[in-house]
């Protein structure tokens, strides 16, 4: 709880601290080490990249957010975590939506939605919610209504 409170109250300081640690974490992730250490380092890199992406997205630093989410997605694919892979794919779409690249945004989000039936309820709900808002922003009211209704079931 202390970490969450500190991060929430000082997102820029937390992000700087995370960015300073990332090179070492990523070096461990690719070093010849025990499989457990490598997996743990990749999980930490995923969390760090995801948090950094979120801080950047909130600060409207879309290009930097996109970079962090793409790096997180790369690590998630390496450890074959489909829930997080599709969540980061959708978050990449969210950044693209904010950059006004609607077609690419919808493409990423819809690819994530295709895998949704195999994902956890949390991941499905998150993906559907982001996709619904993308539909709404592009004027696709029927798709918005259908997708937001589906998201509310999770």
Coordinates of C-alpha atoms in Angstrom, one line a residue, residues 11-153:
X11 CA 4.0 9.8 -10.5
X12 CA 6.8 11.7 -12.1
X13 CA 9.3 10.8 -9.4
X14 CA 8.2 7.2 -9.4
X15 CA 8.5 7.0 -13.2
X16 CA 12.1 8.5 -13.0
X17 CA 13.0 5.9 -10.4
X18 CA 11.6 3.1 -12.6
X19 CA 13.4 4.3 -15.7
X20 CA 16.7 4.3 -13.8
X21 CA 16.2 0.7 -12.8
X22 CA 15.0 -0.6 -16.2
X23 CA 18.4 -1.1 -17.9
X24 CA 19.6 -3.4 -15.0
X25 CA 16.3 -5.3 -14.9
X26 CA 16.4 -5.8 -18.7
X27 CA 20.0 -6.9 -18.6
X28 CA 19.1 -9.6 -16.1
X29 CA 16.1 -10.6 -18.2
X30 CA 18.5 -11.5 -21.0
X31 CA 21.5 -12.7 -19.0
X32 CA 22.2 -16.4 -18.9
X33 CA 20.8 -17.0 -15.4
X34 CA 18.5 -19.4 -13.7
X35 CA 15.1 -19.6 -15.5
X36 CA 13.3 -18.3 -12.4
X37 CA 15.5 -15.2 -12.2
X38 CA 15.0 -14.5 -15.9
X39 CA 11.2 -14.9 -15.7
X40 CA 11.1 -12.7 -12.6
X41 CA 13.2 -10.0 -14.3
X42 CA 10.9 -10.1 -17.3
X43 CA 7.9 -9.7 -15.1
X44 CA 9.5 -6.7 -13.4
X45 CA 10.4 -5.2 -16.8
X46 CA 6.7 -5.7 -17.9
X47 CA 5.4 -3.9 -14.8
X48 CA 7.9 -1.1 -15.0
X49 CA 7.2 -0.5 -18.7
X50 CA 3.5 -0.7 -18.1
X51 CA 3.6 1.8 -15.2
X52 CA 5.9 4.1 -17.2
X53 CA 3.5 3.9 -20.2
X54 CA 0.5 4.8 -18.0
X55 CA 2.3 7.8 -16.4
X56 CA 3.3 9.0 -19.9
X57 CA -0.2 8.5 -21.2
X58 CA -1.7 10.5 -18.3
X59 CA 0.9 13.2 -19.0
X60 CA -0.1 13.2 -22.7
X61 CA 3.3 12.0 -23.7
X62 CA 1.9 9.7 -26.3
X63 CA 5.0 8.8 -28.2
X64 CA 6.8 7.8 -25.0
X65 CA 3.8 5.9 -23.7
X66 CA 3.6 4.0 -27.0
X67 CA 7.3 3.0 -26.7
X68 CA 6.8 1.7 -23.1
X69 CA 3.7 -0.2 -24.0
X70 CA 5.4 -1.8 -27.0
X71 CA 8.3 -2.8 -24.9
X72 CA 6.0 -4.3 -22.3
X73 CA 4.1 -6.1 -25.1
X74 CA 7.4 -7.6 -26.4
X75 CA 8.3 -9.0 -22.9
X76 CA 4.8 -10.3 -22.4
X77 CA 4.9 -12.2 -25.7
X78 CA 8.3 -13.7 -24.7
X79 CA 6.8 -15.2 -21.5
X80 CA 3.5 -16.2 -23.3
X81 CA 1.2 -14.3 -21.0
X82 CA -1.9 -13.9 -23.2
X83 CA -3.9 -11.8 -20.8
X84 CA -1.2 -9.2 -20.6
X85 CA -0.2 -9.5 -24.2
X86 CA -3.8 -8.6 -25.4
X87 CA -4.1 -5.9 -22.7
X88 CA -0.9 -4.2 -23.9
X89 CA -2.0 -4.6 -27.5
X90 CA -5.2 -2.8 -26.6
X91 CA -3.2 -0.1 -24.7
X92 CA -1.0 0.4 -27.8
X93 CA -4.3 0.9 -29.7
X94 CA -5.4 3.5 -27.0
X95 CA -2.2 5.5 -27.6
X96 CA -2.8 5.3 -31.4
X97 CA -6.4 6.5 -30.8
X98 CA -5.1 9.5 -28.8
X99 CA -2.6 10.2 -31.7
X100 CA -5.7 10.3 -34.0
X101 CA -4.7 7.2 -35.9
X102 CA -8.2 5.7 -35.6
X103 CA -7.8 2.9 -38.1
X104 CA -4.6 1.5 -36.5
X105 CA -6.1 2.0 -33.1
X106 CA -9.2 0.0 -33.9
X107 CA -7.2 -2.6 -35.6
X108 CA -5.0 -3.2 -32.5
X109 CA -8.1 -3.2 -30.2
X110 CA -10.1 -5.5 -32.4
X111 CA -7.2 -8.0 -32.6
X112 CA -7.1 -8.0 -28.8
X113 CA -10.9 -8.5 -28.7
X114 CA -10.7 -11.5 -30.9
X115 CA -8.7 -13.3 -28.2
X116 CA -11.0 -12.0 -25.4
X117 CA -13.0 -15.2 -24.9
X118 CA -9.8 -16.9 -23.8
X119 CA -8.8 -14.1 -21.4
X120 CA -9.6 -13.4 -17.8
X121 CA -12.7 -11.4 -17.0
X122 CA -10.6 -8.4 -16.0
X123 CA -8.6 -8.4 -19.2
X124 CA -11.8 -8.9 -21.3
X125 CA -13.6 -6.1 -19.5
X126 CA -10.7 -3.7 -19.9
X127 CA -10.2 -4.4 -23.6
X128 CA -13.9 -4.1 -24.3
X129 CA -14.2 -0.8 -22.4
X130 CA -11.3 0.8 -24.4
X131 CA -12.6 -0.6 -27.6
X132 CA -16.1 0.8 -26.9
X133 CA -14.7 4.3 -26.3
X134 CA -12.7 4.1 -29.5
X135 CA -15.9 3.2 -31.4
X136 CA -17.7 6.1 -29.7
X137 CA -15.0 8.5 -30.8
X138 CA -15.3 7.3 -34.4
X139 CA -19.0 7.8 -34.5
X140 CA -19.9 4.1 -34.5
X141 CA -22.8 4.3 -32.1
X142 CA -24.1 0.8 -32.6
X143 CA -20.7 -0.8 -32.1
X144 CA -20.2 1.4 -29.0
X145 CA -23.5 0.4 -27.5
X146 CA -22.9 -3.3 -28.2
X147 CA -19.3 -3.3 -26.9
X148 CA -20.0 -1.2 -23.8
X149 CA -22.9 -3.5 -22.9
X150 CA -20.7 -6.5 -23.3
X151 CA -18.0 -4.9 -21.2
X152 CA -20.4 -4.3 -18.4
X153 CA -21.0 -8.0 -18.0

